[in-house]
Amino acid sequence: MESIQRSAHAKINLTLDVTGKLPNGYHTVRMVMQTVELHDDVTVTKTDTGRITLSCDRAYVPTDGHNLAVRAAEQFFTATGTACAGLHIDLVKRIPVAAGLAGGSTNAAAVLHALNELYQTGCTLDELCEIGVKLGADVPYCVRGGSMLAEGIGEQLTPLPAMPPCWAVLCKPAFSVSTAEVYAQMNGGNLSMRPDTAGMIKALETGDYDGICHRLYNVMETVTARRHAEIGQIKDILLSCGADGAVMSGSGPTTFGLFCDADKAQRAYEALKQMFPETHLTQLK
């Protein structure tokens, strides 16, 4: 049997703006996304079972066709016309689930990369993204990673200069949120406050770390934080521990702080870990 392992990295949103709604129900966005070192391990192995199977070290993660990793494999074989005698996917999860960190999307992207290498199909990144967008709007970004401006439904990607080196403390409280419900709440919400995405891009171009931290903003936070006081609590702790900026990622509930000082990042991590077990100290990738 042949096998390959890939790291599936989480993402955070430096900015997130909802710009409209399409007739098909999808919302259009404009957001700056960033990969972090926090990752899952995805191992893909050829088998002769005639089936695509999945195992995971977390019992609450679905292992059937509801898992994006399984659907990614199915889409890959269909799109490339590659014969599959059987496949097993094993996930070791570190990224919190349903957390605004693209955990499922990045697993799917890792499977696409692994299969492209394992079956030597020679797909380009653009071609993998075309497969990925059928699975979810975040998958194309996860295929590419790094610092990116994402537009459209999230699939229109423009590379941006890398973030200055820093630490990130990510904290997910003990609940999940529905992205669809957050979008529904925003339809009648007040979006008079929007992120300075152009300013964020300029700060990235000039390596202005302080400018980046001062422009962290996510319009979805106004909805999720209104319903869950823990978001504000986490932000307050991050900032009181010396975070240079803090904001919620995606539709939440994970909230993160950026730190240029490793000791302050460690103190924030330790303070939050006592209250919220799904707290992670990581760096940008």
Short mmCIF file of N, CA and C in Angstrom, two decimals, residues 174-256:
data_model
loop_
_atom_site.label_atom_id
_atom_site.label_comp_id
_atom_site.label_asym_id
_atom_site.label_seq_id
_atom_site.Cartn_x
_atom_site.Cartn_y
_atom_site.Cartn_z
N ALA A 174 -16.63 27.07 24.62
CA ALA A 174 -17.24 25.74 24.57
C ALA A 174 -18.61 25.74 23.89
N PHE A 175 -18.71 26.34 22.74
CA PHE A 175 -19.92 26.27 21.93
C PHE A 175 -19.53 26.51 20.48
N SER A 176 -20.42 26.16 19.58
CA SER A 176 -20.20 26.40 18.16
C SER A 176 -21.30 27.31 17.63
N VAL A 177 -21.05 27.90 16.48
CA VAL A 177 -22.07 28.75 15.87
C VAL A 177 -22.32 28.28 14.44
N SER A 178 -23.50 28.54 13.96
CA SER A 178 -23.87 28.21 12.58
C SER A 178 -23.57 29.40 11.68
N THR A 179 -22.72 29.19 10.68
CA THR A 179 -22.40 30.28 9.75
C THR A 179 -23.67 30.79 9.07
N ALA A 180 -24.55 29.86 8.67
CA ALA A 180 -25.79 30.26 8.00
C ALA A 180 -26.64 31.15 8.90
N GLU A 181 -26.69 30.83 10.19
CA GLU A 181 -27.50 31.64 11.11
C GLU A 181 -26.89 33.03 11.29
N VAL A 182 -25.56 33.09 11.32
CA VAL A 182 -24.91 34.40 11.46
C VAL A 182 -25.21 35.26 10.24
N TYR A 183 -25.09 34.67 9.04
CA TYR A 183 -25.43 35.40 7.83
C TYR A 183 -26.88 35.89 7.86
N ALA A 184 -27.79 35.02 8.32
CA ALA A 184 -29.21 35.39 8.37
C ALA A 184 -29.43 36.57 9.31
N GLN A 185 -28.73 36.58 10.44
CA GLN A 185 -28.84 37.68 11.38
C GLN A 185 -28.30 38.99 10.80
N MET A 186 -27.30 38.87 9.92
CA MET A 186 -26.68 40.06 9.35
C MET A 186 -27.53 40.71 8.29
N ASN A 187 -28.47 39.95 7.71
CA ASN A 187 -29.29 40.52 6.63
C ASN A 187 -30.04 41.77 7.09
N GLY A 188 -30.47 41.76 8.33
CA GLY A 188 -31.19 42.92 8.83
C GLY A 188 -30.35 43.76 9.77
N GLY A 189 -29.05 43.43 9.83
CA GLY A 189 -28.18 44.10 10.79
C GLY A 189 -27.62 45.40 10.25
N ASN A 190 -26.96 46.10 11.13
CA ASN A 190 -26.35 47.38 10.79
C ASN A 190 -24.89 47.17 10.42
N LEU A 191 -24.54 47.39 9.14
CA LEU A 191 -23.17 47.23 8.69
C LEU A 191 -22.52 48.58 8.40
N SER A 192 -22.87 49.56 9.20
CA SER A 192 -22.28 50.88 9.00
C SER A 192 -20.78 50.85 9.31
N MET A 193 -20.37 49.93 10.17
CA MET A 193 -18.95 49.74 10.46
C MET A 193 -18.40 48.61 9.59
N ARG A 194 -17.39 48.91 8.82
CA ARG A 194 -16.77 47.90 7.95
C ARG A 194 -15.26 47.94 8.13
N PRO A 195 -14.59 46.83 7.83
CA PRO A 195 -13.13 46.83 7.97
C PRO A 195 -12.47 47.72 6.92
N ASP A 196 -11.32 48.23 7.29
CA ASP A 196 -10.50 49.00 6.35
C ASP A 196 -9.61 48.01 5.60
N THR A 197 -10.22 47.30 4.66
CA THR A 197 -9.49 46.25 3.95
C THR A 197 -8.36 46.83 3.11
N ALA A 198 -8.62 47.97 2.47
CA ALA A 198 -7.56 48.61 1.67
C ALA A 198 -6.39 49.00 2.57
N GLY A 199 -6.69 49.53 3.75
CA GLY A 199 -5.64 49.89 4.69
C GLY A 199 -4.89 48.67 5.19
N MET A 200 -5.60 47.55 5.39
CA MET A 200 -4.95 46.31 5.82
C MET A 200 -3.98 45.83 4.75
N ILE A 201 -4.40 45.89 3.49
CA ILE A 201 -3.53 45.46 2.39
C ILE A 201 -2.29 46.34 2.34
N LYS A 202 -2.47 47.65 2.50
CA LYS A 202 -1.33 48.58 2.49
C LYS A 202 -0.38 48.27 3.64
N ALA A 203 -0.93 47.97 4.81
CA ALA A 203 -0.09 47.64 5.97
C ALA A 203 0.71 46.37 5.71
N LEU A 204 0.11 45.39 5.06
CA LEU A 204 0.83 44.17 4.70
C LEU A 204 1.94 44.48 3.70
N GLU A 205 1.63 45.34 2.74
CA GLU A 205 2.61 45.68 1.70
C GLU A 205 3.83 46.39 2.29
N THR A 206 3.62 47.16 3.34
CA THR A 206 4.71 47.93 3.94
C THR A 206 5.30 47.25 5.17
N GLY A 207 4.75 46.09 5.53
CA GLY A 207 5.24 45.39 6.72
C GLY A 207 4.94 46.12 8.01
N ASP A 208 3.84 46.87 8.02
CA ASP A 208 3.46 47.70 9.17
C ASP A 208 2.67 46.85 10.17
N TYR A 209 3.37 46.22 11.09
CA TYR A 209 2.71 45.32 12.06
C TYR A 209 1.66 46.06 12.89
N ASP A 210 2.00 47.23 13.40
CA ASP A 210 1.03 47.98 14.20
C ASP A 210 -0.20 48.34 13.38
N GLY A 211 0.01 48.73 12.12
CA GLY A 211 -1.10 49.06 11.25
C GLY A 211 -2.01 47.86 11.00
N ILE A 212 -1.41 46.68 10.89
CA ILE A 212 -2.20 45.45 10.73
C ILE A 212 -3.06 45.22 11.97
N CYS A 213 -2.43 45.30 13.13
CA CYS A 213 -3.15 45.03 14.39
C CYS A 213 -4.27 46.02 14.63
N HIS A 214 -4.07 47.27 14.25
CA HIS A 214 -5.09 48.31 14.45
C HIS A 214 -6.27 48.16 13.49
N ARG A 215 -6.08 47.39 12.42
CA ARG A 215 -7.14 47.25 11.42
C ARG A 215 -7.86 45.90 11.47
N LEU A 216 -7.58 45.08 12.46
CA LEU A 216 -8.30 43.82 12.61
C LEU A 216 -9.79 44.13 12.82
N TYR A 217 -10.64 43.60 11.94
CA TYR A 217 -12.08 43.85 12.10
C TYR A 217 -12.87 42.80 11.32
N ASN A 218 -13.97 42.35 11.93
CA ASN A 218 -14.81 41.30 11.36
C ASN A 218 -16.26 41.68 11.59
N VAL A 219 -17.00 41.92 10.51
CA VAL A 219 -18.39 42.35 10.66
C VAL A 219 -19.26 41.27 11.30
N MET A 220 -18.86 40.00 11.17
CA MET A 220 -19.66 38.92 11.78
C MET A 220 -19.57 38.93 13.30
N GLU A 221 -18.52 39.54 13.82
CA GLU A 221 -18.36 39.57 15.27
C GLU A 221 -19.52 40.32 15.92
N THR A 222 -20.06 41.31 15.24
CA THR A 222 -21.15 42.09 15.82
C THR A 222 -22.36 41.21 16.10
N VAL A 223 -22.57 40.18 15.28
CA VAL A 223 -23.68 39.25 15.48
C VAL A 223 -23.35 38.23 16.56
N THR A 224 -22.22 37.55 16.40
CA THR A 224 -21.88 36.46 17.31
C THR A 224 -21.62 36.97 18.73
N ALA A 225 -20.92 38.10 18.85
CA ALA A 225 -20.62 38.64 20.18
C ALA A 225 -21.87 39.13 20.88
N ARG A 226 -22.86 39.58 20.12
CA ARG A 226 -24.11 40.03 20.72
C ARG A 226 -24.86 38.86 21.36
N ARG A 227 -24.69 37.67 20.81
CA ARG A 227 -25.39 36.49 21.31
C ARG A 227 -24.57 35.72 22.34
N HIS A 228 -23.26 35.93 22.33
CA HIS A 228 -22.38 35.16 23.22
C HIS A 228 -21.38 36.09 23.89
N ALA A 229 -21.57 36.33 25.17
CA ALA A 229 -20.71 37.26 25.91
C ALA A 229 -19.27 36.78 25.99
N GLU A 230 -19.04 35.49 25.79
CA GLU A 230 -17.68 34.94 25.89
C GLU A 230 -16.73 35.58 24.87
N ILE A 231 -17.25 36.00 23.73
CA ILE A 231 -16.40 36.62 22.71
C ILE A 231 -15.74 37.87 23.27
N GLY A 232 -16.53 38.74 23.86
CA GLY A 232 -16.00 39.96 24.46
C GLY A 232 -15.08 39.65 25.64
N GLN A 233 -15.44 38.65 26.41
CA GLN A 233 -14.60 38.25 27.55
C GLN A 233 -13.22 37.81 27.09
N ILE A 234 -13.17 36.99 26.05
CA ILE A 234 -11.89 36.51 25.52
C ILE A 234 -11.07 37.67 24.98
N LYS A 235 -11.70 38.57 24.25
CA LYS A 235 -10.98 39.73 23.72
C LYS A 235 -10.39 40.57 24.85
N ASP A 236 -11.17 40.78 25.90
CA ASP A 236 -10.69 41.58 27.02
C ASP A 236 -9.47 40.94 27.67
N ILE A 237 -9.49 39.62 27.83
CA ILE A 237 -8.35 38.93 28.45
C ILE A 237 -7.13 39.02 27.54
N LEU A 238 -7.32 38.81 26.24
CA LEU A 238 -6.20 38.91 25.30
C LEU A 238 -5.55 40.29 25.36
N LEU A 239 -6.38 41.32 25.34
CA LEU A 239 -5.85 42.69 25.34
C LEU A 239 -5.22 43.05 26.68
N SER A 240 -5.82 42.56 27.77
CA SER A 240 -5.25 42.86 29.09
C SER A 240 -3.91 42.15 29.28
N CYS A 241 -3.70 41.06 28.56
CA CYS A 241 -2.42 40.33 28.62
C CYS A 241 -1.38 40.89 27.66
N GLY A 242 -1.76 41.93 26.90
CA GLY A 242 -0.79 42.58 26.04
C GLY A 242 -0.91 42.31 24.57
N ALA A 243 -2.05 41.75 24.13
CA ALA A 243 -2.23 41.53 22.69
C ALA A 243 -2.17 42.87 21.97
N ASP A 244 -1.53 42.87 20.79
CA ASP A 244 -1.44 44.09 19.99
C ASP A 244 -2.72 44.35 19.20
N GLY A 245 -3.58 43.36 19.13
CA GLY A 245 -4.88 43.47 18.49
C GLY A 245 -5.61 42.16 18.68
N ALA A 246 -6.95 42.18 18.66
CA ALA A 246 -7.73 40.96 18.85
C ALA A 246 -9.03 41.07 18.07
N VAL A 247 -9.49 39.93 17.54
CA VAL A 247 -10.71 39.91 16.74
C VAL A 247 -11.20 38.47 16.62
N MET A 248 -12.47 38.31 16.31
CA MET A 248 -13.03 36.98 16.05
C MET A 248 -12.67 36.54 14.64
N SER A 249 -12.52 35.24 14.44
CA SER A 249 -12.22 34.69 13.11
C SER A 249 -13.47 34.08 12.49
N GLY A 250 -13.67 34.33 11.20
CA GLY A 250 -14.81 33.76 10.48
C GLY A 250 -16.13 34.12 11.14
N SER A 251 -17.04 33.14 11.17
CA SER A 251 -18.32 33.36 11.85
C SER A 251 -18.21 33.05 13.33
N GLY A 252 -17.01 32.69 13.77
CA GLY A 252 -16.74 32.43 15.17
C GLY A 252 -16.97 30.97 15.54
N PRO A 253 -16.86 30.71 16.83
CA PRO A 253 -16.64 31.68 17.90
C PRO A 253 -15.16 31.92 18.26
N THR A 254 -14.22 31.24 17.55
CA THR A 254 -12.81 31.43 17.91
C THR A 254 -12.41 32.90 17.80
N THR A 255 -11.77 33.39 18.84
CA THR A 255 -11.26 34.76 18.88
C THR A 255 -9.76 34.67 19.10
N PHE A 256 -9.02 35.53 18.42
CA PHE A 256 -7.56 35.44 18.52
C PHE A 256 -6.94 36.80 18.79
#
